[in-house]
Amino acid sequence: MIELYDYELSSDAYKARLLLALLGVAWTQRYVEYYPRRQHRAPEFLALSPRGELPVIVDDGTIVDDAQNVLVHLASRHDPTGRWYPQNDAGLTSQVSTWLAFAAALTPTASAARLHDGLLYHHIDVDEARRGAHEQLAVLDEHLWFNEDAGWSWLCTVDQPTIADIACFPDVILAEEGGIELRTYPAIRRWTDRVKAIPGFIAMPGIFPA
Amino acid sequence: MHGTSRWFPVIRSEEIVPRHIAFVQLLDEEIVLWRADDGALNAWENRCPHRGIRLSIGTHAGSEIVCRYHGWRFASGSGSCTLIPAHPSQVPPKAARVRSYQIRERYGFAWIALGDVEGEPSLPELDGLPHLTLRSMTFAAAAADVAATLASEPGIVVHDPYRAVWERMGDAAPMLLLLQPESSAMTTLHAVAGNDLTGAGRLAFLRAHNAWCKEIRPRIVSEESRSAQASR
Ligand SMILES: N[C@@H](CCC(=O)N[C@@H](CS)C(=O)NCC(=O)O)C(=O)O
Ligand code: FES
């Protein structure tokens, strides 16, 4: 039994919902009102995960936190095909790790700009957040362009999407809600189309389905 | 802004992939490019004639674009509305038609002209040669500022405000550098070389050009700071 501590508008919680949908795994929602009540910093939630961030899953009694780590856990435990988190090829596993770290680094940039614009987090330095996001998106677009040129559709050099794609997709596509236009990143726009076309894909508010 | 009576490359042809709505900007006009399933290429104003919503967030349905808001459908070729879902039996009004732009595909790029234009897109330096298109790169600068930086690079000759030739030494073929003015503050640099490299040689060439684009980025400065520099 999987319980997901979830908030609809959280891009990190959406990573977990998206992978659960793609894996076809059943789960139960434990709703945490991130905004405006900030329940993720309430004592009951901090008792579960002292980091005070969404998402958290409780899987048969095991508590797992950190959005990227939740993806690693779900794919390791609930994907019998092993394709979402390939672990029998060290080079590939390392590529996945790199892009999981890249996804985490979008939190203070693209994700922060969105919280500033959408949820009125006005203490955020939005110009600095957007500047950082553009630097990262330039790296991502270049990577995806050369991958496409070599015949690869995804972040890693494998012919199927991995949790690396699931981890990066939400904050990249939602960046536009933070005033960061994706128009000048054409390889990113093609990749987001491909992610949306993965069988079983689900959207969230702010993301249009294919 | 001038420039409406000429052809500008806006994207590499092969980047307009099946069932994708590509999104570019030329002289402040937002434009979507999409290839119908029969291969016909469309270049449309990024604006739904119903309520003005961007078509770049719409969906590509094969031979039509479907607007995200109320589902009006617009046909490849004419841009005419074929269906208004709220009134499916009504013939859509003639005015419900997306504005389209003139488009050509040559030298590996899609070219757009916003206004009246004479002739076809032409790169005489590459005629008779193969062509290898390279990764395009966008700079947060006016076309004139990018052109000034290109002019300061050894081997590059700027022919007009939007076009430069890089004469490559020895047996290397020339490379054309083409500027797409997105706005007065943003410019995309396209490049096509007259070679037919393959395999590792081609990849090394693509990588080297990409690295060069990133290297010149910090050297692109505004006209004001250029003239300040010159008067010092
Ligand atoms: N309330 C709507 C506007 C209403 C509207 O435009 N409706 C669509 C159908 S959902 C339509 O096509 N109406 C018929 C018409 O304008 O002829 C909105 O702004 O979201
Ligand atoms: S705005 Fe496009 S159909 Fe209404």
Tab-separated table of C-alpha atoms and ligand atoms in Angstrom:
chain	number	residue	atom	x	y	z
A	1	MET	CA	0.000	0.000	0.000
A	2	ILE	CA	1.387	3.387	-1.049
A	3	GLU	CA	0.330	6.597	0.636
A	4	LEU	CA	1.405	9.779	-1.107
A	5	TYR	CA	1.594	13.043	0.817
A	6	ASP	CA	0.431	15.183	-2.001
A	7	TYR	CA	-0.565	18.690	-3.110
A	8	GLU	CA	-2.113	19.220	-6.513
A	9	LEU	CA	-0.075	22.275	-7.521
A	10	SER	CA	3.284	20.961	-6.278
A	11	SER	CA	5.554	20.167	-9.216
A	12	ASP	CA	7.549	17.778	-7.000
A	13	ALA	CA	4.444	15.897	-5.879
A	14	TYR	CA	3.380	15.692	-9.536
A	15	LYS	CA	6.630	13.822	-10.325
A	16	ALA	CA	5.446	11.050	-7.982
A	17	ARG	CA	1.865	11.065	-9.333
A	18	LEU	CA	3.147	10.923	-12.902
A	19	LEU	CA	5.456	7.958	-12.287
A	20	LEU	CA	2.761	6.127	-10.285
A	21	ALA	CA	0.382	6.608	-13.226
A	22	LEU	CA	2.976	5.398	-15.748
A	23	LEU	CA	3.696	2.348	-13.580
A	24	GLY	CA	-0.016	1.711	-13.101
A	25	VAL	CA	0.453	1.434	-9.346
A	26	ALA	CA	-2.466	2.179	-6.998
A	27	TRP	CA	-1.974	4.739	-4.247
A	28	THR	CA	-3.861	6.673	-1.616
A	29	GLN	CA	-3.685	10.438	-1.272
A	30	ARG	CA	-2.783	12.126	1.998
A	31	TYR	CA	-3.585	15.742	1.222
A	32	VAL	CA	-1.167	18.387	2.524
A	33	GLU	CA	-2.264	21.963	2.023
A	34	TYR	CA	0.997	23.555	0.943
A	35	TYR	CA	-0.569	26.923	0.213
A	36	PRO	CA	-1.801	28.930	1.984
A	37	ARG	CA	-1.837	26.793	5.160
A	38	ARG	CA	1.773	25.557	4.885
A	39	GLN	CA	0.841	22.168	6.343
A	40	HIS	CA	4.186	20.806	5.083
A	41	ARG	CA	5.800	22.723	7.942
A	42	ALA	CA	3.251	21.622	10.567
A	43	PRO	CA	4.490	19.386	13.422
A	44	GLU	CA	2.565	16.307	12.195
A	45	PHE	CA	4.221	16.485	8.773
A	46	LEU	CA	7.680	17.265	10.188
A	47	ALA	CA	7.346	14.182	12.404
A	48	LEU	CA	7.058	12.151	9.189
A	49	SER	CA	9.775	13.996	7.248
A	50	PRO	CA	11.893	16.607	9.046
A	51	ARG	CA	12.807	18.223	5.697
A	52	GLY	CA	9.283	19.558	5.442
A	53	GLU	CA	8.983	19.147	1.679
A	54	LEU	CA	6.551	17.353	-0.605
A	55	PRO	CA	6.240	14.649	-1.727
A	56	VAL	CA	6.649	11.951	0.884
A	57	ILE	CA	5.508	8.397	0.388
A	58	VAL	CA	4.878	5.703	2.933
A	59	ASP	CA	5.230	2.383	1.158
A	60	ASP	CA	4.305	-0.598	3.345
A	61	GLY	CA	5.589	1.319	6.353
A	62	THR	CA	8.782	2.639	4.738
A	63	ILE	CA	8.957	6.430	4.703
A	64	VAL	CA	10.624	7.893	1.595
A	65	ASP	CA	11.154	11.623	1.069
A	66	ASP	CA	12.832	13.891	-1.515
A	67	ALA	CA	11.125	14.035	-4.933
A	68	GLN	CA	14.000	12.444	-6.866
A	69	ASN	CA	14.501	9.753	-4.225
A	70	VAL	CA	10.782	8.964	-4.323
A	71	LEU	CA	11.154	8.279	-8.070
A	72	VAL	CA	14.184	6.049	-7.406
A	73	HIS	CA	12.247	4.150	-4.768
A	74	LEU	CA	9.077	3.714	-6.826
A	75	ALA	CA	10.959	2.561	-9.913
A	76	SER	CA	13.218	0.222	-7.929
A	77	ARG	CA	10.362	-1.341	-6.017
A	78	HIS	CA	7.408	-1.230	-8.418
A	79	ASP	CA	8.753	-1.502	-11.973
A	80	PRO	CA	9.317	-5.186	-12.756
A	81	THR	CA	10.712	-4.273	-16.206
A	82	GLY	CA	13.517	-2.206	-14.650
A	83	ARG	CA	13.379	0.241	-17.530
A	84	TRP	CA	12.453	3.394	-15.612
A	85	TYR	CA	15.563	3.144	-13.434
A	86	PRO	CA	18.097	1.032	-15.309
A	87	GLN	CA	20.608	-0.374	-12.835
A	88	ASN	CA	22.400	-3.102	-14.747
A	89	ASP	CA	24.468	-0.690	-16.849
A	90	ALA	CA	26.703	1.516	-14.697
A	91	GLY	CA	27.113	4.165	-17.410
A	92	LEU	CA	23.370	4.503	-17.817
A	93	THR	CA	22.694	4.545	-14.068
A	94	SER	CA	25.176	7.377	-13.773
A	95	GLN	CA	23.482	9.345	-16.561
A	96	VAL	CA	20.185	8.991	-14.690
A	97	SER	CA	21.842	10.280	-11.488
A	98	THR	CA	23.209	13.327	-13.290
A	99	TRP	CA	19.780	14.354	-14.539
A	100	LEU	CA	18.112	13.638	-11.196
A	101	ALA	CA	20.576	16.136	-9.702
A	102	PHE	CA	19.805	18.571	-12.530
A	103	ALA	CA	16.086	18.246	-11.724
A	104	ALA	CA	16.736	19.017	-8.052
A	105	ALA	CA	18.698	22.130	-9.063
A	106	LEU	CA	15.596	23.544	-10.795
A	107	THR	CA	13.915	24.080	-7.397
A	108	PRO	CA	15.619	27.415	-6.563
A	109	THR	CA	15.354	28.633	-10.186
A	110	ALA	CA	12.450	27.642	-12.477
A	111	SER	CA	10.314	26.325	-9.633
A	112	ALA	CA	10.978	29.365	-7.438
A	113	ALA	CA	10.031	31.746	-10.276
A	114	ARG	CA	6.724	29.890	-10.631
A	115	LEU	CA	6.005	30.079	-6.903
A	116	HIS	CA	6.786	33.792	-7.046
A	117	ASP	CA	4.386	34.441	-9.929
A	118	GLY	CA	1.706	31.860	-9.144
A	119	LEU	CA	1.594	31.491	-5.378
A	120	LEU	CA	2.751	34.996	-4.512
A	121	TYR	CA	6.029	33.997	-2.872
A	122	HIS	CA	7.274	37.555	-3.121
A	123	HIS	CA	10.345	37.122	-0.953
A	124	ILE	CA	11.962	35.234	-3.871
A	125	ASP	CA	14.478	37.173	-6.025
A	126	VAL	CA	12.644	36.349	-9.230
A	127	ASP	CA	15.164	37.948	-11.601
A	128	GLU	CA	17.939	35.833	-10.147
A	129	ALA	CA	15.710	32.732	-10.255
A	130	ARG	CA	14.873	33.348	-13.929
A	131	ARG	CA	18.499	34.039	-14.830
A	132	GLY	CA	19.543	30.745	-13.239
A	133	ALA	CA	16.714	28.898	-14.982
A	134	HIS	CA	17.773	30.226	-18.388
A	135	GLU	CA	21.338	29.019	-17.798
A	136	GLN	CA	20.043	25.550	-16.938
A	137	LEU	CA	17.573	25.441	-19.836
A	138	ALA	CA	20.392	26.344	-22.245
A	139	VAL	CA	22.341	23.324	-20.939
A	140	LEU	CA	19.291	21.084	-21.242
A	141	ASP	CA	18.397	22.271	-24.749
A	142	GLU	CA	21.947	21.700	-25.959
A	143	HIS	CA	22.008	18.219	-24.427
A	144	LEU	CA	18.663	17.274	-25.971
A	145	TRP	CA	19.648	18.732	-29.367
A	146	PHE	CA	22.797	16.624	-29.576
A	147	ASN	CA	20.943	13.577	-28.243
A	148	GLU	CA	18.308	14.013	-30.968
A	149	ASP	CA	21.062	14.391	-33.542
A	150	ALA	CA	22.471	11.044	-32.400
A	151	GLY	CA	19.024	9.451	-32.572
A	152	TRP	CA	18.119	9.507	-28.871
A	153	SER	CA	14.715	10.852	-27.841
A	154	TRP	CA	15.289	11.059	-24.091
A	155	LEU	CA	17.709	12.533	-21.580
A	156	CYS	CA	19.739	9.346	-21.316
A	157	THR	CA	21.183	7.372	-24.203
A	158	VAL	CA	18.573	4.630	-24.095
A	159	ASP	CA	15.563	4.103	-26.327
A	160	GLN	CA	13.006	4.539	-23.536
A	161	PRO	CA	12.266	7.314	-21.052
A	162	THR	CA	13.648	6.958	-17.536
A	163	ILE	CA	12.971	8.601	-14.175
A	164	ALA	CA	15.459	11.271	-15.318
A	165	ASP	CA	12.866	12.498	-17.839
A	166	ILE	CA	10.077	12.307	-15.234
A	167	ALA	CA	12.179	14.271	-12.714
A	168	CYS	CA	13.076	17.094	-15.122
A	169	PHE	CA	9.801	17.453	-17.026
A	170	PRO	CA	7.551	19.196	-14.439
A	171	ASP	CA	9.691	22.188	-13.495
A	172	VAL	CA	10.824	22.633	-17.104
A	173	ILE	CA	7.358	22.764	-18.629
A	174	LEU	CA	5.919	24.780	-15.730
A	175	ALA	CA	8.736	27.335	-16.082
A	176	GLU	CA	6.473	29.354	-18.374
A	177	GLU	CA	4.210	29.985	-15.347
A	178	GLY	CA	7.233	31.727	-13.838
A	179	GLY	CA	7.758	34.005	-16.823
A	180	ILE	CA	10.428	31.826	-18.436
A	181	GLU	CA	9.565	31.324	-22.103
A	182	LEU	CA	10.510	28.024	-23.719
A	183	ARG	CA	10.310	29.348	-27.284
A	184	THR	CA	14.073	29.765	-27.656
A	185	TYR	CA	14.646	26.169	-26.487
A	186	PRO	CA	13.235	24.237	-29.449
A	187	ALA	CA	14.793	20.886	-28.515
A	188	ILE	CA	13.190	21.186	-25.061
A	189	ARG	CA	9.782	21.867	-26.649
A	190	ARG	CA	10.099	18.747	-28.811
A	191	TRP	CA	11.127	16.673	-25.774
A	192	THR	CA	8.137	17.899	-23.717
A	193	ASP	CA	5.881	16.758	-26.602
A	194	ARG	CA	7.486	13.318	-26.427
A	195	VAL	CA	7.037	13.105	-22.645
A	196	LYS	CA	3.343	13.985	-23.041
A	197	ALA	CA	3.004	11.181	-25.587
A	198	ILE	CA	4.265	8.469	-23.192
A	199	PRO	CA	1.398	5.948	-22.785
A	200	GLY	CA	-0.316	6.578	-19.449
A	201	PHE	CA	0.865	10.208	-19.180
A	202	ILE	CA	-1.198	12.387	-16.843
A	203	ALA	CA	-1.125	16.195	-16.628
A	204	MET	CA	-1.544	18.636	-13.733
A	205	PRO	CA	-2.940	22.175	-13.600
A	206	GLY	CA	-0.739	24.367	-15.813
A	207	ILE	CA	0.302	21.508	-18.089
A	208	PHE	CA	-1.738	20.794	-21.182
A	209	PRO	CA	-2.065	17.150	-22.186
A	210	ALA	CA	-0.903	16.176	-25.693
B	1	MET	CA	11.547	47.797	-37.981
B	2	HIS	CA	12.653	47.184	-41.573
B	3	GLY	CA	13.215	43.719	-42.991
B	4	THR	CA	9.670	42.722	-43.929
B	5	SER	CA	10.552	42.457	-47.630
B	6	ARG	CA	13.149	39.714	-47.367
B	7	TRP	CA	13.367	36.043	-46.542
B	8	PHE	CA	14.684	35.030	-43.138
B	9	PRO	CA	15.539	31.488	-42.038
B	10	VAL	CA	13.635	30.804	-38.809
B	11	ILE	CA	14.333	27.129	-38.062
B	12	ARG	CA	16.131	24.119	-39.485
B	13	SER	CA	13.671	22.112	-41.601
B	14	GLU	CA	14.385	18.881	-39.779
B	15	GLU	CA	13.409	20.455	-36.460
B	16	ILE	CA	9.800	20.766	-37.656
B	17	VAL	CA	9.120	17.184	-36.637
B	18	PRO	CA	5.894	15.234	-37.265
B	19	ARG	CA	2.882	16.261	-35.155
B	20	HIS	CA	4.851	19.070	-33.518
B	21	ILE	CA	3.970	22.767	-33.423
B	22	ALA	CA	7.260	24.651	-33.711
B	23	PHE	CA	7.295	28.193	-32.332
B	24	VAL	CA	9.514	31.023	-33.575
B	25	GLN	CA	9.563	34.807	-33.617
B	26	LEU	CA	10.514	37.162	-36.428
B	27	LEU	CA	10.542	40.975	-36.152
B	28	ASP	CA	8.250	40.819	-33.093
B	29	GLU	CA	5.745	38.522	-34.825
B	30	GLU	CA	5.132	35.219	-33.075
B	31	ILE	CA	4.821	32.415	-35.626
B	32	VAL	CA	3.962	28.720	-35.399
B	33	LEU	CA	5.278	26.267	-37.973
B	34	TRP	CA	3.786	22.862	-38.456
B	35	ARG	CA	3.861	20.134	-41.044
B	36	ALA	CA	0.570	18.448	-41.908
B	37	ASP	CA	0.648	14.665	-42.200
B	38	ASP	CA	0.636	15.049	-46.016
B	39	GLY	CA	3.908	17.015	-45.746
B	40	ALA	CA	2.481	20.512	-46.343
B	41	LEU	CA	4.309	23.114	-44.264
B	42	ASN	CA	2.353	25.932	-42.609
B	43	ALA	CA	3.616	29.181	-41.074
B	44	TRP	CA	0.859	30.892	-39.125
B	45	GLU	CA	0.428	33.857	-36.863
B	46	ASN	CA	0.496	32.507	-33.295
B	47	ARG	CA	-2.997	33.743	-32.604
B	48	CYS	CA	-6.385	32.087	-32.692
B	49	PRO	CA	-8.887	34.231	-34.623
B	50	HIS	CA	-11.554	33.421	-32.012
B	51	ARG	CA	-10.207	34.985	-28.813
B	52	GLY	CA	-6.536	35.487	-29.628
B	53	ILE	CA	-5.124	32.559	-27.675
B	54	ARG	CA	-1.680	31.340	-28.780
B	55	LEU	CA	-1.885	28.425	-31.200
B	56	SER	CA	1.521	27.252	-29.925
B	57	ILE	CA	-0.312	25.727	-26.935
B	58	GLY	CA	-2.844	24.041	-29.229
B	59	THR	CA	-2.727	20.507	-30.572
B	60	HIS	CA	-1.623	19.164	-33.940
B	61	ALA	CA	-4.364	16.859	-35.222
B	62	GLY	CA	-2.723	15.754	-38.487
B	63	SER	CA	-4.235	18.138	-41.012
B	64	GLU	CA	-5.581	20.726	-38.574
B	65	ILE	CA	-4.523	22.684	-35.513
B	66	VAL	CA	-6.997	22.592	-32.644
B	67	CYS	CA	-7.099	25.658	-30.412
B	68	ARG	CA	-6.618	24.927	-26.724
B	69	TYR	CA	-9.434	27.184	-25.533
B	70	HIS	CA	-12.672	26.325	-27.284
B	71	GLY	CA	-11.472	23.724	-29.733
B	72	TRP	CA	-11.915	25.632	-32.969
B	73	ARG	CA	-10.100	23.732	-35.729
B	74	PHE	CA	-8.024	25.339	-38.500
B	75	ALA	CA	-7.045	23.621	-41.746
B	76	SER	CA	-3.574	23.185	-43.206
B	77	GLY	CA	-3.119	25.337	-46.295
B	78	SER	CA	-5.927	27.857	-45.970
B	79	GLY	CA	-5.892	28.391	-42.195
B	80	SER	CA	-9.693	28.417	-42.372
B	81	CYS	CA	-11.810	27.284	-39.452
B	82	THR	CA	-13.404	23.916	-40.208
B	83	LEU	CA	-15.310	23.315	-36.972
B	84	ILE	CA	-16.616	25.259	-33.984
B	85	PRO	CA	-17.354	22.548	-31.404
B	86	ALA	CA	-19.955	24.691	-29.598
B	87	HIS	CA	-21.925	24.945	-32.875
B	88	PRO	CA	-20.983	21.795	-34.798
B	89	SER	CA	-23.718	22.144	-37.425
B	90	GLN	CA	-22.915	25.786	-38.204
B	91	VAL	CA	-20.605	26.626	-41.105
B	92	PRO	CA	-17.737	28.600	-39.549
B	93	PRO	CA	-17.618	32.255	-40.664
B	94	LYS	CA	-15.109	33.159	-43.397
B	95	ALA	CA	-13.432	35.617	-41.042
B	96	ALA	CA	-12.484	32.723	-38.742
B	97	ARG	CA	-9.205	32.183	-40.526
B	98	VAL	CA	-5.642	32.178	-39.189
B	99	ARG	CA	-3.229	34.618	-40.822
B	100	SER	CA	-0.487	32.758	-42.655
B	101	TYR	CA	2.940	33.811	-43.897
B	102	GLN	CA	4.886	33.003	-47.032
B	103	ILE	CA	7.192	30.082	-46.436
B	104	ARG	CA	9.905	28.263	-48.366
B	105	GLU	CA	12.242	25.384	-47.576
B	106	ARG	CA	15.767	25.743	-48.961
B	107	TYR	CA	19.327	25.008	-47.859
B	108	GLY	CA	17.973	22.973	-44.925
B	109	PHE	CA	15.952	25.828	-43.387
B	110	ALA	CA	12.377	27.050	-43.349
B	111	TRP	CA	12.362	30.694	-44.549
B	112	ILE	CA	9.632	33.230	-43.889
B	113	ALA	CA	8.886	36.624	-45.463
B	114	LEU	CA	6.502	38.857	-43.540
B	115	GLY	CA	5.727	41.191	-46.447
B	116	ASP	CA	6.064	41.446	-50.202
B	117	VAL	CA	9.294	39.915	-51.356
B	118	GLU	CA	10.971	39.450	-54.709
B	119	GLY	CA	12.646	36.206	-55.635
B	120	GLU	CA	13.431	33.151	-53.582
B	121	PRO	CA	15.735	32.562	-50.596
B	122	SER	CA	19.199	32.415	-52.052
B	123	LEU	CA	22.703	31.624	-50.802
B	124	PRO	CA	24.819	31.763	-53.962
B	125	GLU	CA	28.010	30.866	-52.059
B	126	LEU	CA	26.522	27.417	-51.409
B	127	ASP	CA	25.132	26.715	-54.866
B	128	GLY	CA	26.657	23.553	-56.226
B	129	LEU	CA	27.838	22.527	-52.762
B	130	PRO	CA	26.269	20.162	-50.231
B	131	HIS	CA	24.940	21.819	-47.101
B	132	LEU	CA	25.204	20.898	-43.481
B	133	THR	CA	22.999	22.919	-41.123
B	134	LEU	CA	24.376	23.514	-37.643
B	135	ARG	CA	22.738	24.135	-34.292
B	136	SER	CA	21.061	27.545	-34.184
B	137	MET	CA	21.701	29.757	-31.162
B	138	THR	CA	19.690	32.648	-29.723
B	139	PHE	CA	21.370	35.711	-28.232
B	140	ALA	CA	19.787	38.396	-26.058
B	141	ALA	CA	20.999	41.164	-28.359
B	142	ALA	CA	19.962	43.150	-31.432
B	143	ALA	CA	20.935	41.736	-34.843
B	144	ALA	CA	23.294	44.701	-35.374
B	145	ASP	CA	25.155	43.847	-32.160
B	146	VAL	CA	25.551	40.198	-33.175
B	147	ALA	CA	26.687	41.273	-36.663
B	148	ALA	CA	29.299	43.621	-35.143
B	149	THR	CA	30.757	40.745	-33.144
B	150	LEU	CA	30.803	38.499	-36.209
B	151	ALA	CA	32.623	41.251	-38.151
B	152	SER	CA	35.352	41.331	-35.506
B	153	GLU	CA	36.051	37.594	-35.913
B	154	PRO	CA	38.943	36.714	-38.201
B	155	GLY	CA	37.774	35.192	-41.478
B	156	ILE	CA	34.173	36.397	-41.247
B	157	VAL	CA	32.890	38.932	-43.772
B	158	VAL	CA	29.547	40.562	-42.987
B	159	HIS	CA	27.700	41.094	-46.268
B	160	ASP	CA	24.540	42.792	-45.071
B	161	PRO	CA	22.851	43.349	-41.697
B	162	TYR	CA	21.617	39.753	-41.555
B	163	ARG	CA	24.151	37.721	-43.458
B	164	ALA	CA	27.841	36.885	-43.092
B	165	VAL	CA	30.211	34.469	-44.805
B	166	TRP	CA	32.968	32.596	-43.070
B	167	GLU	CA	35.528	31.783	-45.740
B	168	ARG	CA	37.242	28.679	-44.457
B	169	MET	CA	40.848	28.083	-45.394
B	170	GLY	CA	42.298	25.192	-47.373
B	171	ASP	CA	39.860	22.588	-48.610
B	172	ALA	CA	37.160	23.601	-46.148
B	173	ALA	CA	33.962	24.934	-47.737
B	174	PRO	CA	32.475	28.323	-46.793
B	175	MET	CA	29.941	28.687	-44.018
B	176	LEU	CA	26.987	31.059	-44.100
B	177	LEU	CA	25.929	32.806	-40.896
B	178	LEU	CA	22.343	34.045	-41.066
B	179	LEU	CA	20.697	36.319	-38.529
B	180	GLN	CA	17.031	36.054	-37.621
B	181	PRO	CA	15.943	39.241	-35.810
B	182	GLU	CA	13.386	38.024	-33.262
B	183	SER	CA	12.947	41.458	-31.731
B	184	SER	CA	15.074	44.552	-31.168
B	185	ALA	CA	16.676	42.723	-28.237
B	186	MET	CA	16.882	39.118	-29.395
B	187	THR	CA	18.548	37.466	-32.379
B	188	THR	CA	18.951	33.887	-33.509
B	189	LEU	CA	22.070	32.893	-35.420
B	190	HIS	CA	21.617	30.119	-37.986
B	191	ALA	CA	24.536	28.496	-39.766
B	192	VAL	CA	24.967	26.269	-42.800
B	193	ALA	CA	28.257	24.984	-44.152
B	194	GLY	CA	29.003	23.803	-47.670
B	195	ASN	CA	30.297	20.393	-46.666
B	196	ASP	CA	29.010	16.850	-46.522
B	197	LEU	CA	30.865	15.580	-43.483
B	198	THR	CA	29.531	12.390	-41.932
B	199	GLY	CA	30.064	10.394	-38.758
B	200	ALA	CA	32.656	11.551	-36.247
B	201	GLY	CA	33.896	14.378	-38.479
B	202	ARG	CA	30.402	15.814	-38.778
B	203	LEU	CA	29.780	15.552	-35.039
B	204	ALA	CA	33.098	17.249	-34.250
B	205	PHE	CA	32.159	20.052	-36.668
B	206	LEU	CA	28.728	20.490	-35.039
B	207	ARG	CA	30.302	20.514	-31.582
B	208	ALA	CA	32.984	23.014	-32.587
B	209	HIS	CA	30.413	25.405	-34.029
B	210	ASN	CA	28.257	25.079	-30.919
B	211	ALA	CA	31.265	25.819	-28.712
B	212	TRP	CA	32.156	28.844	-30.845
B	213	CYS	CA	28.599	30.229	-30.484
B	214	LYS	CA	28.903	29.977	-26.705
B	215	GLU	CA	32.353	31.552	-26.827
B	216	ILE	CA	31.200	34.659	-28.726
B	217	ARG	CA	28.120	35.108	-26.500
B	218	PRO	CA	29.901	37.225	-23.846
B	219	ARG	CA	31.584	39.304	-26.578
B	220	ILE	CA	28.267	40.513	-28.000
B	221	VAL	CA	27.698	43.958	-26.584
B	222	SER	CA	25.196	46.703	-27.262
B	223	GLU	CA	25.770	49.525	-29.746
B	224	GLU	CA	25.907	52.061	-26.885
B	225	SER	CA	28.804	50.264	-25.230
B	226	ARG	CA	30.507	49.840	-28.620
B	227	SER	CA	30.438	53.570	-29.302
B	228	ALA	CA	31.529	54.295	-25.725
B	229	GLN	CA	34.487	51.990	-26.319
B	230	ALA	CA	35.344	53.708	-29.635
B	231	SER	CA	35.308	57.227	-28.176
B	232	ARG	CA	37.639	56.274	-25.348
C	1	LIG	N1	-16.628	31.627	-21.226
C	1	LIG	C1	-15.738	31.319	-22.298
C	1	LIG	C2	-16.109	32.073	-23.535
C	1	LIG	C3	-17.260	31.453	-24.222
C	1	LIG	C4	-16.903	30.874	-25.560
C	1	LIG	O1	-16.145	31.459	-26.288
C	1	LIG	N2	-17.410	29.672	-25.877
C	1	LIG	C5	-16.984	28.913	-27.019
C	1	LIG	C6	-17.312	27.490	-26.816
C	1	LIG	S1	-16.639	26.808	-25.313
C	1	LIG	C7	-17.611	29.276	-28.307
C	1	LIG	O2	-17.145	28.846	-29.297
C	1	LIG	N3	-18.731	29.988	-28.330
C	1	LIG	C8	-19.491	30.137	-29.530
C	1	LIG	C9	-19.191	31.355	-30.352
C	1	LIG	O3	-18.417	32.216	-29.902
C	1	LIG	O4	-19.733	31.438	-31.459
C	1	LIG	C10	-14.316	31.587	-21.923
C	1	LIG	O5	-13.878	32.712	-22.022
C	1	LIG	O6	-13.654	30.642	-21.526
C	2	FES	S1	-9.670	31.203	-28.474
C	2	FES	FE1	-9.269	29.683	-29.951
C	2	FES	S2	-11.141	28.615	-30.063
C	2	FES	FE2	-11.567	30.194	-28.665
